[in-house]
């Protein structure tokens, strides 16, 4: 493997707090929650009736005919990817299609298409099932549709590792570039699972907050009163490319994707390892691959979903991974505002990490009114400033199945 | 029973919904694939919607013969329930 440097040159997102990256970033810095009471009739019978829907409905942005051939997750992915593509100034045709790849992850895939067509099958019979069902619901559909939209002819991939998927897609894109399989890769994640079945199923796992009467206060990572995550939806995409390719075309550079670490707990299908050993190893691997020393890490965008067990295990893991050198680290949880975007979370939070490095500012973790006494990290509860000079940050994502993916970023 | 023009107009609305082609471009001499950007999966959508709208059954084996809007209109017209 070459030691090819990989840089971030474009960003795109549609999230619960904004329809694009500038709006999302401004909302995160302002401490805005995207969680709301669900107004759909089906929500009334569920134990959890809150979620973080996208701020801008995709049909307000996408062409109607294009949109009807995509699952909601594919709609989100296309919006995010095309924003990133234009932001990277690649919509002018400066990338060789055969050196252009895609890695867009999803945790759950086209679940709303699958379930709505099952409803149609039961109510109206097989003749009425949409012939587009399979190309819409297959988990690789968002990646494939992004590939079609930008003309990508190197590999088009869909890593699936539950809530670590978005970060795994970034790691995969870095590998593609370092292995010489592509010069430019559009990486990211998407998720559209706010539907009664996944909502009921996550609630049955005791994974979701039941703070139905105060949705904006429901996602409260590291707070003593946390009782589960808030399901979010949306997509985020980053254009990454070899530093050489970016320099060759005079591209803007947000940050460097310095390295990634991927491990598995092999502990339990749903519960995190209580001391977070797998997470520790992922962070250490990311540091080693990137050549970043623990003392250089000034910021961590934590996975921190607001579940009782996970938030604590991650704190222990961070402390161990940095050899106890946590005094210089400011941590935050984007999910306190956006809820948990599952397969899109790692990608959206990587964008937040990259912008934190560029703008030297860490968005707050909201709702941290009564910090869990076992948490020893310095967590931003207001907007915090990062130091000047060369700095580095980690973004963590962990998923059901025991997947741990940490990405190390360096300031540009 | 619907007239030829009523069937063409109804089909035009369906093609507009499925493929986004302006309804007034959906004329009898137009090919679904070559002129109207209706791919094979969209054609299945058009056929199923036409079956529902006009109360006809269009067998899978027949779909390949419906190359133009005129072919589809003629098939529907001759297979409508009296």
PDB file of N, CA, C and O in Angstrom, chain A residues 64-65 68-69 124 127-132 135, chain B residues 16-18 20 39 41-42 45 51-52 58 60:
ATOM      1  N   UNK A  64     -39.261  15.360  -9.635  1.00  0.00           N
ATOM      2  CA  UNK A  64     -40.281  14.389  -9.223  1.00  0.00           C
ATOM      3  C   UNK A  64     -40.061  13.000  -9.836  1.00  0.00           C
ATOM      4  O   UNK A  64     -40.156  11.985  -9.157  1.00  0.00           O
ATOM      5  N   UNK A  65     -39.765  12.956 -11.127  1.00  0.00           N
ATOM      6  CA  UNK A  65     -39.620  11.655 -11.801  1.00  0.00           C
ATOM      7  C   UNK A  65     -38.389  10.917 -11.281  1.00  0.00           C
ATOM      8  O   UNK A  65     -38.406   9.709 -11.055  1.00  0.00           O
ATOM      9  N   UNK A  68     -39.187   9.530  -7.729  1.00  0.00           N
ATOM     10  CA  UNK A  68     -40.098   8.391  -7.578  1.00  0.00           C
ATOM     11  C   UNK A  68     -39.427   7.057  -7.914  1.00  0.00           C
ATOM     12  O   UNK A  68     -39.965   6.011  -7.631  1.00  0.00           O
ATOM     13  N   UNK A  69     -38.247   7.115  -8.513  1.00  0.00           N
ATOM     14  CA  UNK A  69     -37.493   5.884  -8.794  1.00  0.00           C
ATOM     15  C   UNK A  69     -36.466   5.583  -7.701  1.00  0.00           C
ATOM     16  O   UNK A  69     -35.638   4.672  -7.851  1.00  0.00           O
ATOM     17  N   UNK A 124     -53.504  -5.270  -2.531  1.00  0.00           N
ATOM     18  CA  UNK A 124     -53.924  -5.204  -3.938  1.00  0.00           C
ATOM     19  C   UNK A 124     -53.398  -6.337  -4.799  1.00  0.00           C
ATOM     20  O   UNK A 124     -53.760  -6.419  -5.973  1.00  0.00           O
ATOM     21  N   UNK A 127     -49.694  -8.135  -8.785  1.00  0.00           N
ATOM     22  CA  UNK A 127     -49.618  -7.345 -10.020  1.00  0.00           C
ATOM     23  C   UNK A 127     -49.351  -5.869  -9.728  1.00  0.00           C
ATOM     24  O   UNK A 127     -48.876  -5.143 -10.596  1.00  0.00           O
ATOM     25  N   UNK A 128     -49.671  -5.431  -8.536  1.00  0.00           N
ATOM     26  CA  UNK A 128     -49.511  -4.013  -8.208  1.00  0.00           C
ATOM     27  C   UNK A 128     -48.191  -3.682  -7.503  1.00  0.00           C
ATOM     28  O   UNK A 128     -47.909  -2.532  -7.216  1.00  0.00           O
ATOM     29  N   UNK A 129     -47.381  -4.734  -7.233  1.00  0.00           N
ATOM     30  CA  UNK A 129     -46.063  -4.467  -6.637  1.00  0.00           C
ATOM     31  C   UNK A 129     -45.203  -3.730  -7.667  1.00  0.00           C
ATOM     32  O   UNK A 129     -45.174  -4.110  -8.839  1.00  0.00           O
ATOM     33  N   UNK A 130     -44.529  -2.688  -7.253  1.00  0.00           N
ATOM     34  CA  UNK A 130     -43.764  -1.871  -8.196  1.00  0.00           C
ATOM     35  C   UNK A 130     -42.602  -2.648  -8.808  1.00  0.00           C
ATOM     36  O   UNK A 130     -41.827  -3.281  -8.091  1.00  0.00           O
ATOM     37  N   UNK A 131     -42.449  -2.579 -10.140  1.00  0.00           N
ATOM     38  CA  UNK A 131     -41.283  -3.212 -10.774  1.00  0.00           C
ATOM     39  C   UNK A 131     -39.973  -2.539 -10.370  1.00  0.00           C
ATOM     40  O   UNK A 131     -38.895  -3.072 -10.603  1.00  0.00           O
ATOM     41  N   UNK A 132     -40.068  -1.378  -9.759  1.00  0.00           N
ATOM     42  CA  UNK A 132     -38.866  -0.668  -9.298  1.00  0.00           C
ATOM     43  C   UNK A 132     -38.483  -1.050  -7.868  1.00  0.00           C
ATOM     44  O   UNK A 132     -37.476  -0.567  -7.352  1.00  0.00           O
ATOM     45  N   UNK A 135     -34.695  -2.519  -7.460  1.00  0.00           N
ATOM     46  CA  UNK A 135     -33.654  -1.488  -7.614  1.00  0.00           C
ATOM     47  C   UNK A 135     -33.774  -0.331  -6.629  1.00  0.00           C
ATOM     48  O   UNK A 135     -32.809   0.400  -6.421  1.00  0.00           O
TER      49      UNK A 135
ATOM     50  N   UNK B  16     -46.849  10.577 -18.276  1.00  0.00           N
ATOM     51  CA  UNK B  16     -46.361  11.779 -17.605  1.00  0.00           C
ATOM     52  C   UNK B  16     -45.996  11.489 -16.151  1.00  0.00           C
ATOM     53  O   UNK B  16     -44.951  11.896 -15.655  1.00  0.00           O
ATOM     54  N   UNK B  17     -46.887  10.735 -15.483  1.00  0.00           N
ATOM     55  CA  UNK B  17     -46.644  10.400 -14.071  1.00  0.00           C
ATOM     56  C   UNK B  17     -45.384   9.544 -13.917  1.00  0.00           C
ATOM     57  O   UNK B  17     -44.550   9.789 -13.052  1.00  0.00           O
ATOM     58  N   UNK B  18     -45.245   8.544 -14.793  1.00  0.00           N
ATOM     59  CA  UNK B  18     -44.150   7.574 -14.662  1.00  0.00           C
ATOM     60  C   UNK B  18     -42.815   8.143 -15.155  1.00  0.00           C
ATOM     61  O   UNK B  18     -41.780   7.966 -14.502  1.00  0.00           O
ATOM     62  N   UNK B  20     -42.383  11.482 -16.646  1.00  0.00           N
ATOM     63  CA  UNK B  20     -42.224  12.931 -16.657  1.00  0.00           C
ATOM     64  C   UNK B  20     -42.315  13.565 -18.039  1.00  0.00           C
ATOM     65  O   UNK B  20     -41.979  14.730 -18.199  1.00  0.00           O
ATOM     66  N   UNK B  39     -38.305   3.250 -19.966  1.00  0.00           N
ATOM     67  CA  UNK B  39     -37.473   2.041 -20.008  1.00  0.00           C
ATOM     68  C   UNK B  39     -38.317   0.809 -19.656  1.00  0.00           C
ATOM     69  O   UNK B  39     -39.517   0.916 -19.405  1.00  0.00           O
ATOM     70  N   UNK B  41     -38.583  -1.169 -17.120  1.00  0.00           N
ATOM     71  CA  UNK B  41     -39.278  -1.209 -15.828  1.00  0.00           C
ATOM     72  C   UNK B  41     -40.418  -0.202 -15.780  1.00  0.00           C
ATOM     73  O   UNK B  41     -41.507  -0.482 -15.274  1.00  0.00           O
ATOM     74  N   UNK B  42     -40.176   0.960 -16.354  1.00  0.00           N
ATOM     75  CA  UNK B  42     -41.243   1.962 -16.392  1.00  0.00           C
ATOM     76  C   UNK B  42     -42.405   1.478 -17.256  1.00  0.00           C
ATOM     77  O   UNK B  42     -43.566   1.786 -16.982  1.00  0.00           O
ATOM     78  N   UNK B  45     -44.723  -0.359 -15.254  1.00  0.00           N
ATOM     79  CA  UNK B  45     -45.577   0.562 -14.482  1.00  0.00           C
ATOM     80  C   UNK B  45     -46.698   1.118 -15.343  1.00  0.00           C
ATOM     81  O   UNK B  45     -47.842   1.222 -14.897  1.00  0.00           O
ATOM     82  N   UNK B  51     -53.938  -0.977 -17.092  1.00  0.00           N
ATOM     83  CA  UNK B  51     -54.898  -2.045 -16.767  1.00  0.00           C
ATOM     84  C   UNK B  51     -55.935  -1.544 -15.774  1.00  0.00           C
ATOM     85  O   UNK B  51     -57.129  -1.794 -15.913  1.00  0.00           O
ATOM     86  N   UNK B  52     -55.447  -0.814 -14.776  1.00  0.00           N
ATOM     87  CA  UNK B  52     -56.354  -0.336 -13.739  1.00  0.00           C
ATOM     88  C   UNK B  52     -57.276   0.754 -14.281  1.00  0.00           C
ATOM     89  O   UNK B  52     -58.483   0.742 -14.038  1.00  0.00           O
ATOM     90  N   UNK B  58     -53.601  -6.813 -19.731  1.00  0.00           N
ATOM     91  CA  UNK B  58     -52.570  -6.795 -20.771  1.00  0.00           C
ATOM     92  C   UNK B  58     -51.553  -7.879 -20.417  1.00  0.00           C
ATOM     93  O   UNK B  58     -50.732  -7.674 -19.511  1.00  0.00           O
ATOM     94  N   UNK B  60     -48.385 -10.346 -20.085  1.00  0.00           N
ATOM     95  CA  UNK B  60     -46.947 -10.060 -20.195  1.00  0.00           C
ATOM     96  C   UNK B  60     -46.444 -10.289 -21.622  1.00  0.00           C
ATOM     97  O   UNK B  60     -45.628  -9.523 -22.131  1.00  0.00           O
TER      98      UNK B  60
END
